[in-house]
Amino acid sequence: MLLPLNLLHLSLFLLMLSKQTGADVDKSEDNSSASSVQCPPASFKRFKELNLSAWTEHEWYVQQQQKVRFQDDYFCVRAEYKPTEVPSSFEMLFSATPDLSGFRNDEERFFPLMTTIDDMEDPSMQSLGFVEEQVRTIMPDYKGPIGELWVLYAGPTQDNYSYGIVSGGPPKRSGENGCIAGDEEEIYGSGLWLYTKDPIPEEGTIEMLREKAKELGFDLGVLKNV
């Protein structure tokens, strides 16, 4: 999950990504095969019954998340899905603030990404990349994707999602108390986020999401308050 970056930061990030993505994938696979703990665990599964319309109809607030390499700020993290001309693709606007002072303007606040669903029968599995017309001026050879976003849980009903769990893919790494999707040194396949519709959710919602993530086999020790 990427956050707002200015042009210079974006250029540096793309350069780092082009050099390290392959190494990160190999690193994750090696760790998985060497671990005595089964990761991904047998209990891990995606939320295949996801109602895409309900999932994308409102802005999401991140309550807790795993620290990831490509994110610097963790205050008031938000995500918004915007439909494109392609039914299987959404432009994503991620925003966060470094502190209480907020942003000077929307250009600084928003960083556009693109999520693409390869199989509309299973919209819970999404590829994550950049908006091509915006990134090709910096990286002409960009082919994407840069990662994945998997919706693992959403509720309370199929027509009304007030909370959810998203990961950067299957948790292939073994942690102290469960499995982890990547780590702070990786780019591809890394991340765990607890979403809520409201910036201040109902009492008990965060604990419920944590318990659900634990049931899915995740190590909750990686989650930090946002």
XYZ file of C-alpha atoms in Angstrom:
226
model
C 0.000 0.000 0.000
C 1.636 3.199 -1.210
C 1.292 6.667 0.183
C 1.494 10.190 -1.272
C 4.917 10.977 -2.682
C 6.238 13.916 -4.622
C 7.824 13.417 -8.039
C 11.354 12.972 -6.704
C 10.307 10.388 -4.142
C 8.313 8.534 -6.786
C 11.318 8.417 -9.113
C 13.547 7.027 -6.362
C 10.930 4.495 -5.361
C 10.513 3.215 -8.923
C 14.279 2.868 -9.285
C 14.454 0.881 -6.048
C 11.484 -1.234 -7.111
C 12.984 -2.166 -10.475
C 16.173 -3.399 -8.801
C 14.721 -5.223 -5.827
C 11.327 -6.749 -6.634
C 12.746 -9.991 -7.995
C 15.102 -10.417 -5.066
C 12.260 -9.824 -2.622
C 10.116 -12.549 -4.176
C 12.981 -15.052 -4.047
C 13.710 -14.118 -0.454
C 10.117 -14.729 0.580
C 9.948 -18.112 -1.158
C 13.216 -19.272 0.404
C 11.991 -18.366 3.884
C 8.720 -20.202 3.373
C 10.379 -23.436 2.314
C 12.895 -23.356 5.155
C 10.383 -22.712 7.947
C 9.068 -25.534 10.123
C 5.754 -23.644 10.423
C 3.323 -24.002 7.536
C 2.985 -20.593 5.902
C 0.534 -19.792 4.436
C -1.412 -21.710 7.096
C -4.244 -24.084 6.289
C -6.710 -21.582 7.792
C -5.726 -18.815 5.353
C -8.269 -17.936 2.672
C -9.485 -14.999 0.619
C -12.961 -13.476 0.883
C -14.104 -14.850 -2.482
C -17.735 -13.784 -1.958
C -16.682 -10.111 -1.965
C -19.357 -7.696 -3.217
C -17.156 -5.348 -5.253
C -19.752 -2.577 -5.446
C -20.185 -2.470 -1.668
C -16.414 -2.643 -1.123
C -15.619 0.327 -3.371
C -18.565 2.631 -2.625
C -16.965 4.553 0.242
C -13.614 5.645 1.663
C -11.759 3.337 4.053
C -9.772 4.239 7.171
C -6.851 2.086 8.306
C -6.919 1.412 12.052
C -3.919 -0.908 12.344
C -1.370 -2.112 9.845
C 1.919 -3.841 9.298
C 4.864 -1.535 8.616
C 6.020 -1.785 5.022
C 9.073 -0.526 3.186
C 7.229 1.711 0.769
C 5.317 3.670 3.416
C 6.733 6.521 5.498
C 3.703 8.069 7.202
C 1.194 6.236 9.380
C -1.162 8.954 10.584
C -4.775 9.028 9.355
C -4.224 6.550 6.518
C -7.115 6.419 4.062
C -7.922 4.564 0.845
C -10.504 5.354 -1.801
C -11.473 3.347 -4.904
C -12.586 5.196 -8.029
C -14.100 3.351 -11.036
C -12.362 3.605 -14.406
C -13.603 2.963 -17.932
C -12.456 -0.639 -17.501
C -14.946 -2.515 -15.254
C -12.215 -4.696 -13.760
C -9.913 -1.788 -12.812
C -10.093 0.895 -10.138
C -7.964 3.939 -9.526
C -6.961 3.996 -5.870
C -6.217 7.189 -3.979
C -4.168 6.596 -0.860
C -3.509 9.362 1.597
C -1.878 9.807 4.969
C -0.498 12.670 6.982
C 2.937 12.792 8.603
C 1.465 14.595 11.630
C -1.471 16.707 12.794
C -0.519 19.569 10.465
C -1.960 17.698 7.457
C -1.184 18.512 3.829
C -0.757 21.793 2.028
C -2.760 20.708 -1.042
C -4.368 17.702 -2.732
C -1.343 17.159 -4.987
C 0.731 16.430 -1.916
C -2.011 14.381 -0.291
C -2.984 11.893 -2.982
C -0.920 9.261 -4.748
C -2.847 7.368 -7.466
C -2.508 3.624 -7.933
C -4.396 1.125 -10.047
C -5.952 -2.127 -8.896
C -6.892 -4.695 -11.510
C -9.048 -7.774 -11.045
C -7.974 -10.596 -13.343
C -10.932 -12.835 -12.500
C -14.240 -11.052 -11.881
C -15.566 -14.292 -10.374
C -13.066 -13.708 -7.550
C -12.732 -9.924 -7.032
C -11.006 -10.431 -3.675
C -7.649 -10.923 -5.444
C -6.379 -7.718 -7.017
C -3.137 -6.758 -8.740
C -1.632 -3.448 -7.642
C 0.199 -1.081 -9.955
C 0.572 2.545 -10.969
C -1.679 4.611 -13.228
C 0.297 4.055 -16.423
C -0.129 7.441 -18.075
C 1.233 9.096 -14.943
C 4.156 6.803 -14.273
C 5.519 6.319 -17.810
C 6.949 9.842 -17.866
C 9.252 8.693 -15.065
C 9.659 5.007 -15.910
C 8.979 4.405 -19.649
C 9.556 0.649 -19.349
C 7.037 0.202 -16.519
C 4.938 -2.923 -17.080
C 3.470 -3.527 -13.609
C 2.129 -4.836 -11.366
C 4.148 -3.916 -8.289
C 2.223 -6.074 -5.843
C -1.093 -7.521 -4.778
C -4.027 -6.568 -2.572
C -6.117 -9.450 -1.275
C -9.381 -8.830 0.567
C -9.532 -11.471 3.285
C -12.617 -10.459 5.211
C -15.461 -7.918 5.063
C -18.687 -7.325 6.968
C -21.112 -7.171 8.606
C -23.294 -7.969 5.548
C -22.768 -8.456 1.825
C -24.513 -5.171 1.033
C -22.984 -3.092 3.804
C -19.263 -3.310 4.517
C -18.186 -1.383 7.608
C -14.881 -3.179 8.158
C -12.432 -5.450 6.396
C -9.002 -7.045 6.336
C -6.555 -6.643 3.442
C -3.143 -8.241 2.894
C -0.368 -7.869 0.360
C -0.892 -11.487 -0.613
C -0.543 -14.798 1.204
C 1.509 -14.756 4.443
C 4.504 -16.859 3.398
C 6.884 -15.885 6.196
C 6.972 -17.460 9.630
C 6.650 -15.070 12.591
C 6.841 -15.578 16.333
C 3.108 -16.212 16.697
C 1.841 -16.978 13.223
C 2.572 -16.086 9.625
C 3.531 -12.756 8.044
C 2.992 -11.312 4.567
C 6.488 -10.013 3.829
C 8.509 -7.763 6.114
C 9.812 -4.192 6.344
C 12.589 -4.931 3.825
C 10.323 -6.304 1.100
C 8.191 -4.566 -1.502
C 6.206 -7.240 -3.336
C 3.815 -9.404 -1.298
C 4.098 -7.403 1.909
C 1.479 -5.877 4.193
C -1.552 -6.366 6.433
C -4.233 -3.705 7.002
C -7.361 -3.484 9.151
C -9.971 -1.258 7.443
C -13.038 0.473 8.872
C -15.634 2.662 7.201
C -15.672 5.154 10.071
C -12.543 6.985 11.270
C -13.557 6.084 14.827
C -15.200 2.643 14.654
C -17.664 1.157 17.112
C -16.179 -0.238 20.298
C -14.909 -3.768 19.835
C -14.515 -3.556 16.035
C -10.716 -3.440 16.022
C -10.438 -6.334 18.463
C -12.867 -8.338 16.327
C -10.738 -7.703 13.235
C -7.581 -8.671 15.100
C -9.182 -11.920 16.217
C -10.271 -12.653 12.645
C -6.742 -11.981 11.351
C -5.427 -14.369 13.984
C -7.905 -17.019 12.816
C -6.556 -16.553 9.296
C -3.102 -17.423 10.629
C -1.459 -13.994 10.888
C 1.050 -12.979 13.533
C -0.656 -9.983 15.201
C 2.673 -8.759 16.520
C 3.298 -6.940 13.223
C 0.206 -4.719 13.564
C 0.741 -1.127 14.669
C -1.873 1.520 15.513
C -2.404 4.127 12.792
